[in-house]
Amino acid sequence: MIKVFTLVAIISLFSCESKNQTTPLKQIAELPKELKEVSGIAYSNNLIYSIEDSGNENQVTVLDTLGTITKKLRSTIRKISIGKM
């Protein structure tokens, strides 16, 4: 569980990285139809990491650059609330 949370935190940090110049978007893969509601995606070391909206399984799906699912990292975390305690 800690490994999955750490992975999600690292992906979030890298996906928010700021750059001084604009880079044009380039399609690198077609996502499989199995992924219905992708709400977050990151690309690192030739792998694509995807998470889906609520209502889907709590997991990070790892894909290669051809769009083939290589691994599913499941999490037991149900909901993370951000705000006042």
mmCIF file of C-alpha atoms in Angstrom:
data_model
loop_
_atom_site.group_PDB
_atom_site.id
_atom_site.type_symbol
_atom_site.label_atom_id
_atom_site.label_comp_id
_atom_site.label_asym_id
_atom_site.label_seq_id
_atom_site.Cartn_x
_atom_site.Cartn_y
_atom_site.Cartn_z
ATOM 1 C CA MET A 1 0.000 0.000 0.000
ATOM 2 C CA ILE A 2 2.797 2.433 0.864
ATOM 3 C CA LYS A 3 4.561 1.602 -2.420
ATOM 4 C CA VAL A 4 1.443 2.465 -4.455
ATOM 5 C CA PHE A 5 0.881 5.697 -2.524
ATOM 6 C CA THR A 6 4.538 6.656 -2.984
ATOM 7 C CA LEU A 7 4.306 5.906 -6.716
ATOM 8 C CA VAL A 8 1.176 8.049 -7.081
ATOM 9 C CA ALA A 9 2.847 10.885 -5.158
ATOM 10 C CA ILE A 10 5.949 10.727 -7.377
ATOM 11 C CA ILE A 11 3.837 10.671 -10.544
ATOM 12 C CA SER A 12 1.896 13.685 -9.282
ATOM 13 C CA LEU A 13 5.069 15.640 -8.602
ATOM 14 C CA PHE A 14 6.570 14.927 -12.021
ATOM 15 C CA SER A 15 3.326 15.695 -13.844
ATOM 16 C CA CYS A 16 3.233 19.169 -12.234
ATOM 17 C CA GLU A 17 6.800 19.990 -13.235
ATOM 18 C CA SER A 18 7.083 23.493 -14.643
ATOM 19 C CA LYS A 19 9.040 24.259 -17.781
ATOM 20 C CA ASN A 20 10.110 27.582 -19.242
ATOM 21 C CA GLN A 21 9.362 26.662 -22.832
ATOM 22 C CA THR A 22 6.291 25.240 -24.528
ATOM 23 C CA THR A 23 6.571 21.754 -25.963
ATOM 24 C CA PRO A 24 4.070 20.637 -28.614
ATOM 25 C CA LEU A 25 1.961 17.630 -27.667
ATOM 26 C CA LYS A 26 2.784 14.385 -29.423
ATOM 27 C CA GLN A 27 0.593 11.298 -29.365
ATOM 28 C CA ILE A 28 2.701 8.350 -28.264
ATOM 29 C CA ALA A 29 0.064 5.612 -27.853
ATOM 30 C CA GLU A 30 -3.576 4.661 -28.190
ATOM 31 C CA LEU A 31 -5.116 3.844 -24.817
ATOM 32 C CA PRO A 32 -6.926 0.505 -24.578
ATOM 33 C CA LYS A 33 -10.732 0.577 -24.404
ATOM 34 C CA GLU A 34 -10.445 -1.126 -20.991
ATOM 35 C CA LEU A 35 -9.520 2.306 -19.586
ATOM 36 C CA LYS A 36 -12.881 4.070 -19.597
ATOM 37 C CA GLU A 37 -12.435 7.231 -17.509
ATOM 38 C CA VAL A 38 -8.782 8.249 -17.383
ATOM 39 C CA SER A 39 -8.469 11.198 -15.004
ATOM 40 C CA GLY A 40 -4.686 11.347 -14.697
ATOM 41 C CA ILE A 41 -1.787 10.279 -16.847
ATOM 42 C CA ALA A 42 2.004 10.584 -16.627
ATOM 43 C CA TYR A 43 4.880 9.502 -18.866
ATOM 44 C CA SER A 44 8.292 8.530 -17.501
ATOM 45 C CA ASN A 45 11.099 6.178 -18.604
ATOM 46 C CA ASN A 46 9.131 5.032 -21.677
ATOM 47 C CA LEU A 47 6.150 3.978 -19.542
ATOM 48 C CA ILE A 48 2.699 5.540 -19.251
ATOM 49 C CA TYR A 49 1.010 5.629 -15.828
ATOM 50 C CA SER A 50 -2.767 6.086 -15.734
ATOM 51 C CA ILE A 51 -5.426 6.474 -13.035
ATOM 52 C CA GLU A 52 -9.193 6.508 -13.556
ATOM 53 C CA ASP A 53 -12.049 8.516 -12.038
ATOM 54 C CA SER A 54 -13.934 7.439 -8.934
ATOM 55 C CA GLY A 55 -16.254 4.505 -9.438
ATOM 56 C CA ASN A 56 -13.442 2.465 -10.988
ATOM 57 C CA GLU A 57 -10.908 0.219 -9.263
ATOM 58 C CA ASN A 58 -8.296 1.940 -7.068
ATOM 59 C CA GLN A 59 -5.258 1.264 -9.191
ATOM 60 C CA VAL A 60 -2.498 2.714 -11.303
ATOM 61 C CA THR A 61 -2.377 1.119 -14.741
ATOM 62 C CA VAL A 62 1.077 0.935 -16.355
ATOM 63 C CA LEU A 63 1.291 0.844 -20.160
ATOM 64 C CA ASP A 64 4.132 0.642 -22.641
ATOM 65 C CA THR A 65 4.473 3.147 -25.490
ATOM 66 C CA LEU A 66 2.367 0.915 -27.757
ATOM 67 C CA GLY A 67 -0.569 1.244 -25.332
ATOM 68 C CA THR A 68 -0.310 -2.318 -24.026
ATOM 69 C CA ILE A 69 -1.093 -2.741 -20.323
ATOM 70 C CA THR A 70 2.014 -4.156 -18.654
ATOM 71 C CA LYS A 71 1.011 -3.987 -14.995
ATOM 72 C CA LYS A 72 -1.815 -2.967 -12.660
ATOM 73 C CA LEU A 73 -0.814 -1.604 -9.264
ATOM 74 C CA ARG A 74 -3.789 -1.953 -6.921
ATOM 75 C CA SER A 75 -4.359 0.180 -3.855
ATOM 76 C CA THR A 76 -6.495 -0.358 -0.769
ATOM 77 C CA ILE A 77 -6.885 3.401 -0.267
ATOM 78 C CA ARG A 78 -10.584 4.175 -0.721
ATOM 79 C CA LYS A 79 -10.643 7.965 -0.633
ATOM 80 C CA ILE A 80 -8.217 10.741 0.122
ATOM 81 C CA SER A 81 -9.732 13.963 1.400
ATOM 82 C CA ILE A 82 -7.737 17.153 1.072
ATOM 83 C CA GLY A 83 -8.714 20.141 3.140
ATOM 84 C CA LYS A 84 -9.447 21.096 6.724
ATOM 85 C CA MET A 85 -9.319 18.366 9.330
#
